Amino acid sequence: MTAIPASARPRWEIFCQVVDNFGDIGVCWRLARDLARRGTAGVRLWVDDWDVLVRICPAAAVADPGQGACVDGVELCHWTTAFVPRIPGEIVVEAFACELPPAQLEAMAALRPAPAWINLEYLSAEDWVAGCHGLASPHPRLPLVKHFFFPGFDVATGGLLREAELIARRDRFLGEPGGRGAWLAERDVSAAPEVLRVSLFAYAQPDLGGLFEAWQRMSRPVVVLVPESRIVGDVAAALGAPALAAGARIDRGTLSVRVLPFTDQDGYDALLWACDLNFVRGEDSFVRAQWAARPFIWQIYPQAEAAHHDKLEAFLAHYLPGLPPAAAAAHARFWRAWNGCAADTATPAEAWPAFADALPALAAHAQAWCARQAAQPDLASRLTKFCSHLAGGPG
Ligand code: TRH
């Protein structure tokens, strides 16, 4: 961590409000670091919840939130109710419709040319996204125009966050002696091919007990690595154990469950790369699992009236083509069971055996999907290009 540089006008200024969990800050912190690494002249990130930021970005822990911090080339600022704007960025990103403070909007409107103003939206594979990506919305009073930028899975959208060196970094981890093998050895996890290594990051999951029993009946050892998070309580209940903390290990026959400390984002990537199967949730870990190119199971962020189930189906419609029919059916059935979709009344435990049989086909498919997605321009590149077309703003 270094001291904040004199507050010159940054190229990028990102505003993030932590609604729930880590996802919003997870995405914004990743985007900010990605932009800063690309040598962009100045990235400022405003965050309203410093404690949540510190979980994702431990280097910010030693900073006084009132003073902010500079970590990985990103100027971190605490967004409080007493917000006082600095010189606005050339591009101002409000993440997930977080509503900029009025003083910020006034400061933006006073600049000539006005900053490009972007609302970065949530990721969705639904068809309507392509039609809304890039739409403009003039401010009712000020000479400012907001543009909607939607992440997505095809060329008609804003793409996915993928740092320039990510795939090479992953491949080095998988190939080099100090990489995956060392990572597993440090955690006393076997690297033997017959072991199924599973990472488990999820919201509440009442049916975990049945799945753990299914894993105990497997003909191969299963090691489940659970980063400290909300699901740990359900893990403890499913195993009939008292509260579990990082470092805990419970062995039941061929099943071994270990609780790991919550790490920074790079550490979390290493966990995904080290495992053969990843349970992920929300938005950012969902994308990271795709870059890990391993079979994965997504628990989608729950929304009112089960709106998230449509989102889940939309992703499945993109993801399943190319799989052998039995593997596609097993994949969809397990994902629906994990998300409590009414379309499939199976429990995760009931859906597991067919999913386990499909793992070899799912592994090959995950690699092909990752390669196809990685061949497309990433989100930061698309956002940069989009904003360069807006250059000059509405004046
Ligand atoms: O925390 P989430 O559930 O986030 C969600 C979604 O983003 C959702 O769209 C949003 O509306 C909601 O929050 C409010 O899951 P997500 O998106 O995977 O974010 C978790 C972040 O935590 C991600 O950046 C990875 C990071 N992480 C670590 O850095 N270290 C860890 O050890 C673990 C387990 C995760």
mmCIF file of N, CA, C and O in Angstrom, residues 160-251:
data_model
loop_
_atom_site.group_PDB
_atom_site.id
_atom_site.type_symbol
_atom_site.label_atom_id
_atom_site.label_comp_id
_atom_site.label_asym_id
_atom_site.label_seq_id
_atom_site.Cartn_x
_atom_site.Cartn_y
_atom_site.Cartn_z
ATOM 1 N N LEU A 160 -16.848 -10.131 -20.589
ATOM 2 C CA LEU A 160 -16.557 -10.592 -19.221
ATOM 3 C C LEU A 160 -15.220 -10.023 -18.761
ATOM 4 O O LEU A 160 -14.290 -9.882 -19.571
ATOM 5 N N LEU A 161 -15.126 -9.755 -17.460
ATOM 6 C CA LEU A 161 -13.845 -9.293 -16.909
ATOM 7 C C LEU A 161 -12.812 -10.406 -17.048
ATOM 8 O O LEU A 161 -13.038 -11.536 -16.589
ATOM 9 N N ARG A 162 -11.714 -10.093 -17.690
ATOM 10 C CA ARG A 162 -10.625 -11.080 -17.818
ATOM 11 C C ARG A 162 -9.315 -10.298 -17.947
ATOM 12 O O ARG A 162 -9.076 -9.628 -18.959
ATOM 13 N N GLU A 163 -8.518 -10.321 -16.908
ATOM 14 C CA GLU A 163 -7.280 -9.568 -16.928
ATOM 15 C C GLU A 163 -6.390 -10.073 -18.060
ATOM 16 O O GLU A 163 -6.418 -11.265 -18.399
ATOM 17 N N ALA A 164 -5.573 -9.161 -18.598
ATOM 18 C CA ALA A 164 -4.793 -9.482 -19.799
ATOM 19 C C ALA A 164 -3.962 -10.755 -19.630
ATOM 20 O O ALA A 164 -3.845 -11.558 -20.542
ATOM 21 N N GLU A 165 -3.403 -10.953 -18.454
ATOM 22 C CA GLU A 165 -2.464 -12.067 -18.274
ATOM 23 C C GLU A 165 -3.110 -13.265 -17.565
ATOM 24 O O GLU A 165 -2.418 -14.217 -17.203
ATOM 25 N N LEU A 166 -4.431 -13.228 -17.391
ATOM 26 C CA LEU A 166 -5.074 -14.237 -16.525
ATOM 27 C C LEU A 166 -4.857 -15.688 -16.991
ATOM 28 O O LEU A 166 -4.450 -16.544 -16.205
ATOM 29 N N ILE A 167 -5.134 -15.949 -18.258
ATOM 30 C CA ILE A 167 -5.072 -17.345 -18.725
ATOM 31 C C ILE A 167 -3.623 -17.850 -18.657
ATOM 32 O O ILE A 167 -3.372 -18.995 -18.267
ATOM 33 N N ALA A 168 -2.670 -16.982 -18.969
ATOM 34 C CA ALA A 168 -1.254 -17.382 -18.894
ATOM 35 C C ALA A 168 -0.868 -17.656 -17.437
ATOM 36 O O ALA A 168 -0.148 -18.619 -17.134
ATOM 37 N N ARG A 169 -1.384 -16.830 -16.531
ATOM 38 C CA ARG A 169 -1.083 -17.016 -15.099
ATOM 39 C C ARG A 169 -1.660 -18.358 -14.623
ATOM 40 O O ARG A 169 -1.004 -19.119 -13.918
ATOM 41 N N ARG A 170 -2.871 -18.633 -15.044
ATOM 42 C CA ARG A 170 -3.496 -19.911 -14.669
ATOM 43 C C ARG A 170 -2.678 -21.085 -15.203
ATOM 44 O O ARG A 170 -2.404 -22.048 -14.490
ATOM 45 N N ASP A 171 -2.256 -20.983 -16.463
ATOM 46 C CA ASP A 171 -1.525 -22.106 -17.063
ATOM 47 C C ASP A 171 -0.158 -22.297 -16.411
ATOM 48 O O ASP A 171 0.293 -23.429 -16.262
ATOM 49 N N ARG A 172 0.453 -21.192 -15.989
ATOM 50 C CA ARG A 172 1.728 -21.336 -15.254
ATOM 51 C C ARG A 172 1.472 -22.052 -13.932
ATOM 52 O O ARG A 172 2.208 -22.933 -13.526
ATOM 53 N N PHE A 173 0.407 -21.682 -13.263
ATOM 54 C CA PHE A 173 0.058 -22.315 -11.970
ATOM 55 C C PHE A 173 -0.142 -23.823 -12.159
ATOM 56 O O PHE A 173 0.296 -24.635 -11.341
ATOM 57 N N LEU A 174 -0.797 -24.177 -13.258
ATOM 58 C CA LEU A 174 -1.093 -25.596 -13.490
ATOM 59 C C LEU A 174 0.155 -26.366 -13.923
ATOM 60 O O LEU A 174 0.292 -27.549 -13.629
ATOM 61 N N GLY A 175 1.090 -25.677 -14.596
ATOM 62 C CA GLY A 175 2.211 -26.392 -15.195
ATOM 63 C C GLY A 175 3.496 -26.377 -14.390
ATOM 64 O O GLY A 175 4.302 -27.296 -14.489
ATOM 65 N N GLU A 176 3.699 -25.339 -13.590
ATOM 66 C CA GLU A 176 5.014 -25.185 -12.964
ATOM 67 C C GLU A 176 5.085 -25.907 -11.618
ATOM 68 O O GLU A 176 4.078 -26.032 -10.918
ATOM 69 N N PRO A 177 6.313 -26.359 -11.256
ATOM 70 C CA PRO A 177 6.465 -27.139 -10.014
ATOM 71 C C PRO A 177 5.971 -26.395 -8.767
ATOM 72 O O PRO A 177 5.372 -26.994 -7.887
ATOM 73 N N GLY A 178 6.188 -25.095 -8.702
ATOM 74 C CA GLY A 178 5.752 -24.362 -7.502
ATOM 75 C C GLY A 178 4.279 -23.986 -7.549
ATOM 76 O O GLY A 178 3.791 -23.256 -6.683
ATOM 77 N N GLY A 179 3.548 -24.469 -8.552
ATOM 78 C CA GLY A 179 2.157 -24.061 -8.742
ATOM 79 C C GLY A 179 1.166 -24.953 -8.021
ATOM 80 O O GLY A 179 1.174 -25.070 -6.784
ATOM 81 N N ARG A 180 0.334 -25.628 -8.805
ATOM 82 C CA ARG A 180 -0.779 -26.376 -8.221
ATOM 83 C C ARG A 180 -0.311 -27.442 -7.224
ATOM 84 O O ARG A 180 -0.884 -27.587 -6.135
ATOM 85 N N GLY A 181 0.737 -28.177 -7.603
ATOM 86 C CA GLY A 181 1.214 -29.257 -6.726
ATOM 87 C C GLY A 181 1.603 -28.706 -5.360
ATOM 88 O O GLY A 181 1.226 -29.260 -4.307
ATOM 89 N N ALA A 182 2.330 -27.597 -5.377
ATOM 90 C CA ALA A 182 2.777 -27.004 -4.111
ATOM 91 C C ALA A 182 1.580 -26.460 -3.330
ATOM 92 O O ALA A 182 1.504 -26.597 -2.104
ATOM 93 N N TRP A 183 0.641 -25.851 -4.060
ATOM 94 C CA TRP A 183 -0.546 -25.276 -3.407
ATOM 95 C C TRP A 183 -1.310 -26.376 -2.661
ATOM 96 O O TRP A 183 -1.715 -26.204 -1.509
ATOM 97 N N LEU A 184 -1.488 -27.521 -3.337
ATOM 98 C CA LEU A 184 -2.226 -28.620 -2.708
ATOM 99 C C LEU A 184 -1.432 -29.194 -1.532
ATOM 100 O O LEU A 184 -1.989 -29.457 -0.451
ATOM 101 N N ALA A 185 -0.125 -29.365 -1.737
ATOM 102 C CA ALA A 185 0.701 -29.953 -0.674
ATOM 103 C C ALA A 185 0.655 -29.079 0.583
ATOM 104 O O ALA A 185 0.545 -29.592 1.703
ATOM 105 N N GLU A 186 0.700 -27.754 0.392
ATOM 106 C CA GLU A 186 0.653 -26.844 1.553
ATOM 107 C C GLU A 186 -0.625 -27.032 2.362
ATOM 108 O O GLU A 186 -0.671 -26.745 3.553
ATOM 109 N N ARG A 187 -1.655 -27.483 1.714
ATOM 110 C CA ARG A 187 -2.951 -27.671 2.403
ATOM 111 C C ARG A 187 -3.228 -29.141 2.687
ATOM 112 O O ARG A 187 -4.359 -29.517 2.986
ATOM 113 N N ASP A 188 -2.194 -29.949 2.529
ATOM 114 C CA ASP A 188 -2.307 -31.383 2.800
ATOM 115 C C ASP A 188 -3.417 -32.032 1.977
ATOM 116 O O ASP A 188 -4.177 -32.862 2.474
ATOM 117 N N VAL A 189 -3.523 -31.612 0.726
ATOM 118 C CA VAL A 189 -4.520 -32.196 -0.182
ATOM 119 C C VAL A 189 -3.765 -32.999 -1.237
ATOM 120 O O VAL A 189 -2.824 -32.494 -1.847
ATOM 121 N N SER A 190 -4.202 -34.235 -1.442
ATOM 122 C CA SER A 190 -3.523 -35.089 -2.417
ATOM 123 C C SER A 190 -3.726 -34.549 -3.831
ATOM 124 O O SER A 190 -4.810 -34.080 -4.189
ATOM 125 N N ALA A 191 -2.665 -34.666 -4.647
ATOM 126 C CA ALA A 191 -2.756 -34.283 -6.063
ATOM 127 C C ALA A 191 -3.070 -35.500 -6.933
ATOM 128 O O ALA A 191 -3.107 -35.389 -8.159
ATOM 129 N N ALA A 192 -3.309 -36.659 -6.314
ATOM 130 C CA ALA A 192 -3.534 -37.892 -7.086
ATOM 131 C C ALA A 192 -4.779 -37.745 -7.968
ATOM 132 O O ALA A 192 -5.786 -37.180 -7.538
ATOM 133 N N PRO A 193 -4.699 -38.252 -9.219
ATOM 134 C CA PRO A 193 -5.820 -38.053 -10.160
ATOM 135 C C PRO A 193 -7.121 -38.694 -9.699
ATOM 136 O O PRO A 193 -8.197 -38.227 -10.075
ATOM 137 N N GLU A 194 -7.052 -39.737 -8.867
ATOM 138 C CA GLU A 194 -8.315 -40.389 -8.472
ATOM 139 C C GLU A 194 -9.086 -39.565 -7.425
ATOM 140 O O GLU A 194 -10.262 -39.819 -7.172
ATOM 141 N N VAL A 195 -8.420 -38.591 -6.823
ATOM 142 C CA VAL A 195 -9.106 -37.758 -5.818
ATOM 143 C C VAL A 195 -9.927 -36.683 -6.527
ATOM 144 O O VAL A 195 -9.456 -36.055 -7.476
ATOM 145 N N LEU A 196 -11.150 -36.480 -6.060
ATOM 146 C CA LEU A 196 -11.973 -35.383 -6.585
ATOM 147 C C LEU A 196 -11.866 -34.216 -5.610
ATOM 148 O O LEU A 196 -12.317 -34.300 -4.469
ATOM 149 N N ARG A 197 -11.248 -33.136 -6.072
ATOM 150 C CA ARG A 197 -11.073 -31.942 -5.230
ATOM 151 C C ARG A 197 -12.184 -30.953 -5.591
ATOM 152 O O ARG A 197 -12.339 -30.591 -6.761
ATOM 153 N N VAL A 198 -12.916 -30.547 -4.585
ATOM 154 C CA VAL A 198 -14.100 -29.709 -4.798
ATOM 155 C C VAL A 198 -13.946 -28.423 -3.990
ATOM 156 O O VAL A 198 -13.610 -28.483 -2.803
ATOM 157 N N SER A 199 -14.163 -27.267 -4.613
ATOM 158 C CA SER A 199 -14.255 -26.042 -3.799
ATOM 159 C C SER A 199 -15.731 -25.711 -3.627
ATOM 160 O O SER A 199 -16.529 -25.912 -4.547
ATOM 161 N N LEU A 200 -16.082 -25.210 -2.453
ATOM 162 C CA LEU A 200 -17.496 -24.978 -2.134
ATOM 163 C C LEU A 200 -17.681 -23.563 -1.583
ATOM 164 O O LEU A 200 -17.341 -23.274 -0.439
ATOM 165 N N PHE A 201 -18.203 -22.684 -2.451
ATOM 166 C CA PHE A 201 -18.518 -21.304 -2.070
ATOM 167 C C PHE A 201 -19.975 -21.117 -2.472
ATOM 168 O O PHE A 201 -20.325 -21.237 -3.645
ATOM 169 N N ALA A 202 -20.831 -20.887 -1.492
ATOM 170 C CA ALA A 202 -22.267 -20.893 -1.794
ATOM 171 C C ALA A 202 -23.023 -20.089 -0.743
ATOM 172 O O ALA A 202 -22.480 -19.745 0.311
ATOM 173 N N TYR A 203 -24.276 -19.765 -1.073
ATOM 174 C CA TYR A 203 -25.190 -19.195 -0.072
ATOM 175 C C TYR A 203 -25.708 -20.364 0.763
ATOM 176 O O TYR A 203 -25.193 -21.467 0.680
ATOM 177 N N ALA A 204 -26.762 -20.132 1.506
ATOM 178 C CA ALA A 204 -27.342 -21.215 2.309
ATOM 179 C C ALA A 204 -27.703 -22.397 1.412
ATOM 180 O O ALA A 204 -28.102 -22.220 0.259
ATOM 181 N N GLN A 205 -27.534 -23.588 1.951
ATOM 182 C CA GLN A 205 -27.859 -24.788 1.168
ATOM 183 C C GLN A 205 -28.353 -25.865 2.130
ATOM 184 O O GLN A 205 -27.567 -26.654 2.667
ATOM 185 N N PRO A 206 -29.679 -25.897 2.349
ATOM 186 C CA PRO A 206 -30.213 -26.811 3.358
ATOM 187 C C PRO A 206 -30.008 -28.280 3.025
ATOM 188 O O PRO A 206 -30.017 -29.129 3.912
ATOM 189 N N ASP A 207 -29.803 -28.600 1.729
ATOM 190 C CA ASP A 207 -29.711 -30.013 1.342
ATOM 191 C C ASP A 207 -28.290 -30.556 1.330
ATOM 192 O O ASP A 207 -28.019 -31.597 0.743
ATOM 193 N N LEU A 208 -27.401 -29.870 2.006
ATOM 194 C CA LEU A 208 -25.989 -30.265 1.944
ATOM 195 C C LEU A 208 -25.738 -31.646 2.544
ATOM 196 O O LEU A 208 -24.878 -32.392 2.065
ATOM 197 N N GLY A 209 -26.506 -31.983 3.593
ATOM 198 C CA GLY A 209 -26.284 -33.260 4.279
ATOM 199 C C GLY A 209 -26.399 -34.442 3.323
ATOM 200 O O GLY A 209 -25.559 -35.353 3.319
ATOM 201 N N GLY A 210 -27.422 -34.423 2.473
ATOM 202 C CA GLY A 210 -27.636 -35.518 1.528
ATOM 203 C C GLY A 210 -26.476 -35.606 0.538
ATOM 204 O O GLY A 210 -26.018 -36.707 0.178
ATOM 205 N N LEU A 211 -26.002 -34.451 0.107
ATOM 206 C CA LEU A 211 -24.894 -34.450 -0.851
ATOM 207 C C LEU A 211 -23.620 -34.989 -0.200
ATOM 208 O O LEU A 211 -22.880 -35.776 -0.805
ATOM 209 N N PHE A 212 -23.387 -34.591 1.037
ATOM 210 C CA PHE A 212 -22.203 -35.110 1.741
ATOM 211 C C PHE A 212 -22.285 -36.635 1.873
ATOM 212 O O PHE A 212 -21.289 -37.331 1.743
ATOM 213 N N GLU A 213 -23.497 -37.131 2.135
ATOM 214 C CA GLU A 213 -23.648 -38.598 2.232
ATOM 215 C C GLU A 213 -23.344 -39.267 0.893
ATOM 216 O O GLU A 213 -22.687 -40.311 0.830
ATOM 217 N N ALA A 214 -23.814 -38.636 -0.195
ATOM 218 C CA ALA A 214 -23.527 -39.185 -1.529
ATOM 219 C C ALA A 214 -22.016 -39.189 -1.772
ATOM 220 O O ALA A 214 -21.475 -40.138 -2.348
ATOM 221 N N TRP A 215 -21.334 -38.143 -1.318
ATOM 222 C CA TRP A 215 -19.882 -38.062 -1.518
ATOM 223 C C TRP A 215 -19.157 -39.126 -0.664
ATOM 224 O O TRP A 215 -18.116 -39.622 -1.062
ATOM 225 N N GLN A 216 -19.761 -39.457 0.482
ATOM 226 C CA GLN A 216 -19.139 -40.500 1.317
ATOM 227 C C GLN A 216 -19.268 -41.878 0.676
ATOM 228 O O GLN A 216 -18.531 -42.793 1.000
ATOM 229 N N ARG A 217 -20.260 -42.019 -0.214
ATOM 230 C CA ARG A 217 -20.474 -43.318 -0.871
ATOM 231 C C ARG A 217 -19.703 -43.434 -2.185
ATOM 232 O O ARG A 217 -19.778 -44.439 -2.865
ATOM 233 N N MET A 218 -18.962 -42.390 -2.555
ATOM 234 C CA MET A 218 -18.246 -42.419 -3.843
ATOM 235 C C MET A 218 -17.134 -43.461 -3.804
ATOM 236 O O MET A 218 -16.558 -43.737 -2.751
ATOM 237 N N SER A 219 -16.797 -43.987 -4.982
ATOM 238 C CA SER A 219 -15.710 -44.975 -5.034
ATOM 239 C C SER A 219 -14.353 -44.267 -5.026
ATOM 240 O O SER A 219 -13.323 -44.907 -4.924
ATOM 241 N N ARG A 220 -14.347 -42.945 -5.154
ATOM 242 C CA ARG A 220 -13.083 -42.207 -5.123
ATOM 243 C C ARG A 220 -13.103 -41.218 -3.965
ATOM 244 O O ARG A 220 -14.183 -40.743 -3.564
ATOM 245 N N PRO A 221 -11.936 -40.883 -3.409
ATOM 246 C CA PRO A 221 -11.922 -39.906 -2.310
ATOM 247 C C PRO A 221 -12.390 -38.524 -2.790
ATOM 248 O O PRO A 221 -12.088 -38.130 -3.914
ATOM 249 N N VAL A 222 -13.111 -37.836 -1.935
ATOM 250 C CA VAL A 222 -13.578 -36.477 -2.252
ATOM 251 C C VAL A 222 -13.044 -35.531 -1.172
ATOM 252 O O VAL A 222 -13.280 -35.760 0.022
ATOM 253 N N VAL A 223 -12.319 -34.509 -1.595
ATOM 254 C CA VAL A 223 -11.836 -33.492 -0.652
ATOM 255 C C VAL A 223 -12.581 -32.204 -0.954
ATOM 256 O O VAL A 223 -12.532 -31.700 -2.086
ATOM 257 N N VAL A 224 -13.278 -31.690 0.031
ATOM 258 C CA VAL A 224 -14.083 -30.481 -0.162
ATOM 259 C C VAL A 224 -13.401 -29.324 0.569
ATOM 260 O O VAL A 224 -13.208 -29.371 1.790
ATOM 261 N N LEU A 225 -13.044 -28.295 -0.194
ATOM 262 C CA LEU A 225 -12.367 -27.129 0.383
ATOM 263 C C LEU A 225 -13.373 -25.991 0.455
ATOM 264 O O LEU A 225 -13.906 -25.550 -0.571
ATOM 265 N N VAL A 226 -13.645 -25.542 1.666
ATOM 266 C CA VAL A 226 -14.707 -24.553 1.884
ATOM 267 C C VAL A 226 -14.086 -23.256 2.401
ATOM 268 O O VAL A 226 -13.662 -23.193 3.552
ATOM 269 N N PRO A 227 -14.009 -22.214 1.558
ATOM 270 C CA PRO A 227 -13.499 -20.953 2.094
ATOM 271 C C PRO A 227 -14.486 -20.383 3.117
ATOM 272 O O PRO A 227 -15.702 -20.527 2.938
ATOM 273 N N GLU A 228 -13.979 -19.773 4.156
ATOM 274 C CA GLU A 228 -14.836 -19.174 5.195
ATOM 275 C C GLU A 228 -15.862 -18.266 4.541
ATOM 276 O O GLU A 228 -15.498 -17.315 3.840
ATOM 277 N N SER A 229 -17.110 -18.568 4.731
ATOM 278 C CA SER A 229 -18.187 -17.781 4.118
ATOM 279 C C SER A 229 -19.486 -18.311 4.706
ATOM 280 O O SER A 229 -19.494 -19.183 5.574
ATOM 281 N N ARG A 230 -20.578 -17.768 4.196
ATOM 282 C CA ARG A 230 -21.900 -18.074 4.724
ATOM 283 C C ARG A 230 -22.215 -19.573 4.781
ATOM 284 O O ARG A 230 -22.890 -20.050 5.664
ATOM 285 N N ILE A 231 -21.727 -20.335 3.832
ATOM 286 C CA ILE A 231 -22.079 -21.754 3.731
ATOM 287 C C ILE A 231 -21.472 -22.587 4.858
ATOM 288 O O ILE A 231 -21.933 -23.702 5.138
ATOM 289 N N VAL A 232 -20.465 -22.050 5.550
ATOM 290 C CA VAL A 232 -19.760 -22.857 6.559
ATOM 291 C C VAL A 232 -20.728 -23.334 7.652
ATOM 292 O O VAL A 232 -20.610 -24.460 8.145
ATOM 293 N N GLY A 233 -21.713 -22.511 7.993
ATOM 294 C CA GLY A 233 -22.701 -22.924 9.001
ATOM 295 C C GLY A 233 -23.475 -24.148 8.544
ATOM 296 O O GLY A 233 -23.707 -25.085 9.320
ATOM 297 N N ASP A 234 -23.867 -24.165 7.268
ATOM 298 C CA ASP A 234 -24.595 -25.321 6.738
ATOM 299 C C ASP A 234 -23.687 -26.542 6.650
ATOM 300 O O ASP A 234 -24.147 -27.682 6.810
ATOM 301 N N VAL A 235 -22.416 -26.308 6.374
ATOM 302 C CA VAL A 235 -21.458 -27.417 6.325
ATOM 303 C C VAL A 235 -21.375 -28.065 7.705
ATOM 304 O O VAL A 235 -21.445 -29.292 7.849
ATOM 305 N N ALA A 236 -21.254 -27.229 8.729
ATOM 306 C CA ALA A 236 -21.167 -27.741 10.103
ATOM 307 C C ALA A 236 -22.429 -28.528 10.450
ATOM 308 O O ALA A 236 -22.365 -29.654 10.971
ATOM 309 N N ALA A 237 -23.591 -27.946 10.121
ATOM 310 C CA ALA A 237 -24.855 -28.621 10.446
ATOM 311 C C ALA A 237 -24.953 -29.953 9.712
ATOM 312 O O ALA A 237 -25.379 -30.969 10.287
ATOM 313 N N ALA A 238 -24.544 -29.958 8.447
ATOM 314 C CA ALA A 238 -24.650 -31.181 7.646
ATOM 315 C C ALA A 238 -23.749 -32.283 8.197
ATOM 316 O O ALA A 238 -24.059 -33.467 8.065
ATOM 317 N N LEU A 239 -22.664 -31.885 8.823
ATOM 318 C CA LEU A 239 -21.731 -32.881 9.366
ATOM 319 C C LEU A 239 -21.989 -33.139 10.848
ATOM 320 O O LEU A 239 -21.265 -33.902 11.488
ATOM 321 N N GLY A 240 -22.988 -32.443 11.395
ATOM 322 C CA GLY A 240 -23.292 -32.595 12.818
ATOM 323 C C GLY A 240 -22.144 -32.116 13.689
ATOM 324 O O GLY A 240 -21.894 -32.657 14.771
ATOM 325 N N ALA A 241 -21.439 -31.092 13.205
ATOM 326 C CA ALA A 241 -20.271 -30.582 13.932
ATOM 327 C C ALA A 241 -20.624 -29.252 14.587
ATOM 328 O O ALA A 241 -21.537 -28.560 14.133
ATOM 329 N N PRO A 242 -19.896 -28.873 15.634
ATOM 330 C CA PRO A 242 -20.092 -27.524 16.169
ATOM 331 C C PRO A 242 -19.578 -26.520 15.148
ATOM 332 O O PRO A 242 -19.059 -26.909 14.109
ATOM 333 N N ALA A 243 -19.709 -25.239 15.427
ATOM 334 C CA ALA A 243 -19.277 -24.211 14.475
ATOM 335 C C ALA A 243 -17.874 -24.509 13.966
ATOM 336 O O ALA A 243 -17.006 -24.941 14.726
ATOM 337 N N LEU A 244 -17.656 -24.282 12.679
ATOM 338 C CA LEU A 244 -16.352 -24.567 12.077
ATOM 339 C C LEU A 244 -15.654 -23.259 11.727
ATOM 340 O O LEU A 244 -16.299 -22.319 11.268
ATOM 341 N N ALA A 245 -14.356 -23.224 11.898
ATOM 342 C CA ALA A 245 -13.581 -22.033 11.516
ATOM 343 C C ALA A 245 -12.448 -22.483 10.602
ATOM 344 O O ALA A 245 -12.192 -23.683 10.437
ATOM 345 N N ALA A 246 -11.764 -21.490 10.024
ATOM 346 C CA ALA A 246 -10.655 -21.800 9.117
ATOM 347 C C ALA A 246 -9.670 -22.726 9.816
ATOM 348 O O ALA A 246 -9.337 -22.521 10.992
ATOM 349 N N GLY A 247 -9.228 -23.733 9.126
ATOM 350 C CA GLY A 247 -8.301 -24.709 9.704
ATOM 351 C C GLY A 247 -9.002 -25.987 10.117
ATOM 352 O O GLY A 247 -8.365 -27.026 10.309
ATOM 353 N N ALA A 248 -10.343 -25.926 10.242
ATOM 354 C CA ALA A 248 -11.085 -27.126 10.670
ATOM 355 C C ALA A 248 -11.017 -28.203 9.592
ATOM 356 O O ALA A 248 -10.985 -27.905 8.397
ATOM 357 N N ARG A 249 -10.995 -29.453 10.028
ATOM 358 C CA ARG A 249 -10.986 -30.584 9.087
ATOM 359 C C ARG A 249 -11.860 -31.693 9.662
ATOM 360 O O ARG A 249 -11.705 -32.065 10.826
ATOM 361 N N ILE A 250 -12.759 -32.184 8.842
ATOM 362 C CA ILE A 250 -13.606 -33.295 9.292
ATOM 363 C C ILE A 250 -13.534 -34.391 8.235
ATOM 364 O O ILE A 250 -13.809 -34.141 7.051
ATOM 365 N N ASP A 251 -13.156 -35.585 8.644
ATOM 366 C CA ASP A 251 -13.055 -36.716 7.724
ATOM 367 C C ASP A 251 -14.176 -37.701 8.016
ATOM 368 O O ASP A 251 -14.405 -38.060 9.170
#
